[in-house]
Amino acid sequence: MTGTRLLLYALRRLLQAVPMIVIILIVNFFLIHSAPGDPVDVLTGSMETSEEYIAELRAEFGLDKPLVQQLGIYLWKAAHFDLGYSMRYRQDVTGLILSRLPATLLLMGTALVFSSFLGIMLGVFAARRPYSLSDNAVTFIALAGYSMPVFWLGQILLLIFAVQLQWFPVQGMFSLRVPSHGWARFADLMHHLALPAITYSVYHLTLIYRLTRVKMQETLTLDFCTTARAKGLSEASVVRRHALPNAMLPVVTVIGLNFGFMLAGSVLTETVFAWPGTGRLLYEAINARDYPVLLGLFTFLSLMVILANVLTDIIYALIDPRVTYS
Amino acid sequence: MLRLLSLITAFALTSVVVPGGTASAAPSQGGTFIIGLEGEPATATGHLATDTVALMVASNIFNGLVSLDFNFNPQPDLATSWDISDDGRTYTFHLAEDAKWHDGVPVTAEDIEYTFNDIIAVAHPRAGSWWPNVESAVATDKHTFVITLKAAYAPFMTIIGNTLGSGTLMMPKHIYEGTDPKTNPANFAPIGSGPFKFVAWNRGSHIELERNPDYFKEGLPYLDRIILQFLPDAASRLLAFEQGEVDFLHMYIVPFDQVARFRKDDKFRVIERGGEGAATNEFLLMNMRSGPLANKDVRHALAWAIDREQIVEKAVFGEGKVAHSFINSGLSWVSDGSTDVYRSVDLDKANELLDNAGFPRDADGKRFDLRIALASGRDYEGRADEIIKDNLAQVGIGVTVEMSDRTSFIEKVMRQWDFDLANQLFTTGPDPAISVRPRYHSEQIKKIPFVNSMGYSNPELDNIFDTESGEIDREKRAGMWRDAQTILFEDMPALPLFEIPVVNLVSDRFKDVITTPFGYIQSREGTYFEE
């Protein structure tokens, strides 16, 4: 019963998202086109060319048409699931995004799972002995991690673990000089994944840690926890069975929200570690003023954020029996 | 003891020399050469390659008709020999008879004819600058190809050898005929005749090429594989090179402040050749349309006040040298540094010129303000501008430095002409007729990138530009260009600041990496691995 209800709810939320996406598309379209710079200049490269050739390129990509007409064409195509054609790569945008997506999902997924799990563990640990030495130490480190710029942290990790200790490779997803296969390839991938995933995790980890700590600390002082202790339950089981499920609700919301942020925020990590994902595609598309790729990526990101929100709502309903959707 | 020592030294020397000697006689096959690129190329073919990264891929998959040596004399590539008629109008190319495309189809003059007429002439962005000189391009038999020019045109062979600038890499007719050369699927899985075959393009990561065992040049190439990896972050790219994950970084992405370190380390080599073809200078462009810079004396005053030696010292860490000509000294036959009269800083002269030009100092000692536009990405330009700002402050000119991203910079400086001073790199090679003329000819005052954004016009100079390329004799051409360089320094539409340092970084395990004036983008057919 609740299962069908949830499903119906999810479907309705997704349908509601459609007008939202159209609005996002239109706003993005005008935003991107109002940025200074001309994609044609990137296409002609670093050499001088003729006015005729530039006019030809404009016509080829429909840039010579009035902006509103360009928008109309774009929306019409988008309605048919066609995100257009990259000016720089002369390739289908959907294909281009899909080819870069697995790398980002792997990096983001690893970082999200790792940071959420460790963040909650550390948060619970710290909350049990608030303001103790260990709590203060973890909190201090977390604060440092929270305020560290990603690209700087990435460079520092590279210098320590790739250059000094030589434990990890500097960049890329696989060793290219000696290609490997099967399990060796998987191990190679994990070897390359470690540093970017850690770099990518730190901000999220500290956020989850801080939130969990505060919520747990709060929850542990509530009456029902006191009652549980009075019943003679061990502190461990008070934490695990009573406090944690309650403290988790806002944490789950933040993890869900962060999903979207992380997808959009992969630019810096992917650039520092030459990780071939969508973040770098976004960075390149901005530099090249590759309008179709930019719009495609933004649309795609909005979709993912909406999906993540719906998913968060569903998880919410599953872990909190008080929440029902109608 | 001393004798023993010298014996040991002698022995050590021979043991070093001997393997080197044998190896250079017959380099062995094998090795994977990993080239670090600053970004992902837009294409892997010759005819659409408009930037460095694309050509670094294409030059290994395709051949030109000829290549160029360091003196800019043509060398055989697909054409094994050629004849030029006495009037300098007819060029007959004799092609290698055993060359094959990577799919096994033989290369014939038909392919060459098709490449020139149906691909380069219609699809290459720069064809407009030289193709109008061509009257006809025809295959006369299976292995003979003839180009007839409308009139003698001196830089023609250089253009044919300049594969990046002219798009003159030869393409297979049987793959492209009847298709749109801009969208043909082979653009992403190219089939060429070159030393390496295309294997795979891993989007966002790298392009892989493998040895072409049927290459028409006997015994070549040596390398088994070439990998071109896309490494967008400058700091990590350098780390990857240092850690041996990457074997080559070309001159435009080497951070000049780090070069000294690699010179001392024998795991690496710093190759200071291979940029002569591009012959790139850093310029300070001056918008001559209005304001103080419309006045020639003001422009001269700037040249007297700006300390270019200091810029070389501090902005490029002593790696480059002051540009004493509008043509880079890599083009030694035509570059003439004696035309630069602003050899040393002279603030008195600058002040005097500014006073007389009607720009006296006000109560605060200030004459007027100027803006310098620069694009982000080349940190040496930012450092140079700080020095320029200091220099000009001393003669009462206030300077604001305005940085934007490259695309916005082009829009502002080259399309809207909204600038006073601007930093810009200009190639001046491989022939000034194709890369110096378009920057200063009055017919090139257009709202498009990399032409005459300064609004500069001098009929006398236009006349030299229009007549010099018809002169076949190199000596006489050099004389005409000397006049052009003198005029340019007198009119000062731009101040040549410094020559971009030619410093390519390569792992010492790879030899013969750079053998042409286009070393940074050249084919690696002769490169070999040696442990």
Coordinates of C-alpha atoms in Angstrom, one line a residue, chain A residues 22-306:
Chain A
V22 CA 11.7 24.3 -19.1
I23 CA 12.1 27.4 -17.0
I24 CA 15.7 26.3 -16.1
L25 CA 16.4 25.8 -19.8
I26 CA 15.1 29.3 -20.8
V27 CA 17.0 31.1 -18.0
N28 CA 20.2 29.2 -18.7
F29 CA 19.9 29.9 -22.4
F30 CA 19.8 33.6 -21.9
L31 CA 22.4 33.5 -19.2
I32 CA 24.9 31.7 -21.3
H33 CA 24.2 33.8 -24.4
S34 CA 24.7 37.0 -22.4
A35 CA 28.2 36.0 -21.4
P36 CA 30.8 38.0 -23.3
G37 CA 32.8 36.0 -25.9
D38 CA 32.0 34.3 -29.2
P39 CA 32.2 30.5 -29.7
V40 CA 33.3 31.1 -33.3
D41 CA 36.6 32.6 -32.0
V42 CA 37.4 29.3 -30.3
L43 CA 36.5 27.3 -33.4
T44 CA 38.9 29.2 -35.6
G45 CA 41.7 28.5 -33.2
S46 CA 44.7 30.7 -32.5
M47 CA 45.2 31.9 -36.0
E48 CA 43.7 34.7 -38.1
T49 CA 41.0 33.8 -40.5
S50 CA 38.5 35.5 -42.9
E51 CA 35.2 37.1 -42.3
E52 CA 33.6 34.7 -44.9
Y53 CA 34.8 31.7 -42.9
I54 CA 33.4 33.1 -39.7
A55 CA 30.0 33.9 -41.3
E56 CA 30.0 30.3 -42.6
L57 CA 30.6 28.9 -39.1
R58 CA 27.8 31.1 -37.7
A59 CA 25.4 29.8 -40.3
E60 CA 26.4 26.2 -39.7
F61 CA 25.6 26.4 -36.0
G62 CA 22.6 28.7 -36.4
L63 CA 24.3 31.5 -34.5
D64 CA 23.2 34.0 -37.3
K65 CA 19.5 33.6 -36.4
P66 CA 17.8 35.9 -33.8
L67 CA 18.3 34.7 -30.3
V68 CA 14.6 34.0 -29.7
Q69 CA 14.4 31.9 -32.7
Q70 CA 17.6 30.0 -31.6
L71 CA 15.8 29.4 -28.3
G72 CA 12.7 28.1 -30.0
I73 CA 14.7 25.7 -32.1
Y74 CA 16.6 24.6 -29.0
L75 CA 13.4 24.0 -26.9
W76 CA 11.7 22.1 -29.8
K77 CA 14.7 19.8 -30.1
A78 CA 15.0 19.4 -26.3
A79 CA 11.3 18.3 -26.3
H80 CA 12.4 15.5 -28.6
F81 CA 15.3 14.6 -26.3
D82 CA 17.8 16.1 -28.7
L83 CA 20.3 18.3 -26.8
G84 CA 21.9 19.5 -29.9
Y85 CA 25.4 19.3 -31.5
S86 CA 28.6 20.5 -29.9
M87 CA 30.3 23.3 -31.8
R88 CA 33.7 22.5 -30.6
Y89 CA 33.7 18.7 -30.8
R90 CA 31.2 18.5 -33.7
Q91 CA 29.5 15.7 -31.9
D92 CA 26.1 14.9 -30.5
V93 CA 25.8 16.6 -27.0
T94 CA 23.9 13.7 -25.4
G95 CA 26.5 11.2 -26.5
L96 CA 29.3 13.5 -25.3
I97 CA 27.8 13.8 -21.9
L98 CA 27.0 10.1 -21.6
S99 CA 30.6 9.2 -22.6
R100 CA 31.9 11.4 -19.7
L101 CA 29.3 10.4 -17.1
P102 CA 30.6 7.1 -15.8
A103 CA 33.9 8.6 -14.7
T104 CA 32.1 11.3 -12.7
L105 CA 29.5 9.0 -11.2
L106 CA 32.3 6.6 -10.1
L107 CA 34.3 9.4 -8.5
M108 CA 31.2 11.1 -7.0
G109 CA 29.6 7.8 -5.8
T110 CA 32.8 6.7 -4.1
A111 CA 33.3 10.1 -2.5
L112 CA 29.6 10.3 -1.4
V113 CA 29.5 6.9 0.2
F114 CA 32.9 7.2 1.8
S115 CA 32.3 10.7 3.2
S116 CA 28.7 10.0 4.4
F117 CA 29.7 6.8 6.1
L118 CA 32.8 8.2 7.7
G119 CA 31.1 11.5 8.5
I120 CA 28.3 9.8 10.4
M121 CA 30.7 7.5 12.3
L122 CA 32.9 10.3 13.4
G123 CA 29.9 12.5 14.3
V124 CA 28.4 9.8 16.5
F125 CA 31.8 9.1 18.1
A126 CA 32.3 12.8 18.9
A127 CA 28.8 13.4 20.1
R128 CA 29.1 10.7 22.8
R129 CA 31.8 12.6 24.6
P130 CA 31.1 16.2 23.7
Y131 CA 33.9 18.7 24.4
S132 CA 36.3 15.9 25.3
L133 CA 39.9 16.0 23.9
S134 CA 39.0 13.6 21.1
D135 CA 35.9 15.5 20.1
N136 CA 37.8 18.8 20.1
A137 CA 40.6 17.2 18.0
V138 CA 38.2 15.8 15.4
T139 CA 36.2 19.1 15.3
F140 CA 39.4 21.0 14.7
I141 CA 40.5 18.8 11.9
A142 CA 37.0 18.9 10.4
L143 CA 37.0 22.7 10.5
A144 CA 40.3 22.8 8.7
G145 CA 39.0 20.3 6.1
Y146 CA 35.8 22.3 5.6
S147 CA 37.7 25.5 4.8
M148 CA 40.3 24.1 2.6
P149 CA 40.0 24.9 -1.1
V150 CA 39.6 21.7 -3.2
F151 CA 42.3 22.5 -5.7
W152 CA 44.8 23.4 -3.0
L153 CA 44.1 20.2 -1.0
G154 CA 44.4 18.2 -4.2
Q155 CA 47.8 19.7 -5.0
I156 CA 49.0 19.0 -1.4
L157 CA 47.8 15.4 -1.5
L158 CA 49.6 15.0 -4.8
L159 CA 52.8 16.4 -3.4
I160 CA 52.7 14.2 -0.4
F161 CA 51.3 10.9 -1.6
A162 CA 52.2 10.9 -5.3
V163 CA 55.5 12.8 -5.4
Q164 CA 57.1 12.2 -2.0
L165 CA 55.8 8.8 -1.0
Q166 CA 55.0 7.7 -4.5
W167 CA 52.1 5.6 -3.3
F168 CA 49.7 6.9 -5.9
P169 CA 49.9 8.0 -9.5
V170 CA 49.6 11.8 -10.2
Q171 CA 46.7 11.8 -12.7
G172 CA 44.3 10.0 -15.0
M173 CA 42.0 7.0 -14.5
F174 CA 44.3 4.2 -15.8
S175 CA 48.0 3.7 -16.4
L176 CA 48.4 4.4 -20.1
R177 CA 52.0 3.2 -20.6
V178 CA 51.3 -0.3 -19.7
P179 CA 47.7 -1.1 -20.2
S180 CA 46.2 -3.8 -17.9
H181 CA 43.2 -6.1 -18.2
G182 CA 40.7 -7.8 -15.9
W183 CA 41.3 -7.6 -12.2
A184 CA 44.6 -5.8 -12.7
R185 CA 42.7 -3.1 -14.5
F186 CA 40.3 -2.8 -11.7
A187 CA 43.1 -2.5 -9.2
D188 CA 44.7 0.1 -11.4
L189 CA 41.5 2.0 -11.5
M190 CA 41.2 1.9 -7.7
H191 CA 44.8 3.1 -7.4
H192 CA 44.0 6.1 -9.6
L193 CA 40.7 6.7 -7.9
A194 CA 42.1 7.0 -4.3
L195 CA 43.5 10.6 -4.3
P196 CA 40.7 12.3 -6.3
A197 CA 38.1 10.5 -4.2
I198 CA 39.7 11.6 -0.9
T199 CA 40.1 15.2 -2.2
Y200 CA 36.5 15.2 -3.3
S201 CA 35.3 13.7 0.0
V202 CA 36.8 16.1 2.4
Y203 CA 34.3 19.0 2.2
H204 CA 31.3 16.7 2.3
L205 CA 32.8 14.6 5.0
T206 CA 33.3 17.5 7.3
L207 CA 29.8 18.8 6.6
I208 CA 28.2 15.5 7.5
Y209 CA 30.4 15.1 10.5
R210 CA 29.5 18.4 11.9
L211 CA 25.8 18.0 11.3
T212 CA 25.7 14.5 12.7
R213 CA 27.6 15.6 15.8
V214 CA 25.3 18.4 16.6
K215 CA 22.1 16.4 15.9
M216 CA 23.3 13.4 17.9
Q217 CA 24.4 15.5 20.8
E218 CA 21.0 17.1 20.8
T219 CA 19.1 13.9 20.5
L220 CA 21.0 12.1 23.3
T221 CA 19.7 14.7 25.8
L222 CA 16.1 14.2 24.8
D223 CA 13.6 12.5 27.1
F224 CA 13.2 9.3 25.2
C225 CA 16.9 8.7 25.3
T226 CA 16.9 9.2 29.1
T227 CA 13.9 6.8 29.3
A228 CA 15.8 4.3 27.2
R229 CA 18.8 4.5 29.5
A230 CA 16.4 4.3 32.5
K231 CA 15.0 1.0 31.1
G232 CA 18.6 -0.3 31.5
L233 CA 19.6 -0.3 27.8
S234 CA 23.3 0.0 27.2
E235 CA 24.6 3.3 25.9
A236 CA 25.6 1.7 22.6
S237 CA 22.2 0.5 22.0
V238 CA 20.6 3.8 23.0
V239 CA 22.8 5.5 20.4
R240 CA 22.2 2.9 17.7
R241 CA 18.5 2.1 18.1
H242 CA 17.1 5.2 19.5
A243 CA 19.2 8.3 18.9
L244 CA 20.7 7.6 15.6
P245 CA 17.5 7.1 13.5
N246 CA 16.2 10.3 14.8
A247 CA 19.3 12.3 14.4
M248 CA 19.7 10.9 10.8
L249 CA 16.7 12.8 9.3
P250 CA 18.4 16.1 8.6
V251 CA 21.6 14.3 7.7
V252 CA 19.9 12.4 4.9
T253 CA 18.4 15.7 3.6
V254 CA 21.9 17.2 3.4
I255 CA 23.4 14.1 1.7
G256 CA 20.6 14.4 -0.9
L257 CA 21.2 18.0 -1.4
N258 CA 24.9 17.5 -1.6
F259 CA 24.4 14.9 -4.4
G260 CA 23.5 17.8 -6.7
F261 CA 26.3 20.1 -5.4
M262 CA 28.9 17.4 -5.8
L263 CA 27.9 16.6 -9.4
A264 CA 28.2 20.2 -10.3
G265 CA 31.3 20.7 -8.2
S266 CA 33.4 18.0 -9.7
V267 CA 35.1 20.6 -12.0
L268 CA 38.1 21.4 -9.7
T269 CA 38.9 17.8 -8.6
E270 CA 38.6 16.5 -12.1
T271 CA 40.8 19.2 -13.4
V272 CA 43.6 18.7 -10.8
F273 CA 43.6 14.9 -11.3
A274 CA 42.9 14.9 -15.0
W275 CA 39.8 12.8 -14.3
P276 CA 37.9 12.4 -17.5
G277 CA 34.4 13.3 -16.2
T278 CA 31.6 15.8 -16.8
G279 CA 33.1 18.4 -14.6
R280 CA 36.0 18.9 -17.0
L281 CA 33.6 18.8 -19.9
L282 CA 31.8 21.7 -18.2
Y283 CA 35.1 23.6 -17.7
E284 CA 36.1 23.1 -21.3
A285 CA 32.6 24.0 -22.6
I286 CA 32.7 27.3 -20.6
N287 CA 36.1 28.2 -22.0
A288 CA 35.0 27.4 -25.6
R289 CA 31.6 29.0 -25.2
D290 CA 30.2 25.7 -26.4
Y291 CA 26.6 26.8 -25.9
P292 CA 24.9 23.4 -26.7
V293 CA 27.2 21.5 -24.4
L294 CA 26.8 24.0 -21.6
L295 CA 23.0 24.0 -21.9
G296 CA 23.0 20.2 -22.1
L297 CA 25.1 19.9 -19.0
F298 CA 23.0 22.3 -17.0
T299 CA 19.8 20.6 -18.0
F300 CA 21.3 17.3 -17.1
L301 CA 22.5 18.6 -13.7
S302 CA 19.1 20.1 -13.0
L303 CA 17.5 16.7 -13.8
M304 CA 19.9 14.9 -11.4
V305 CA 19.2 17.4 -8.6
I306 CA 15.5 16.9 -9.0

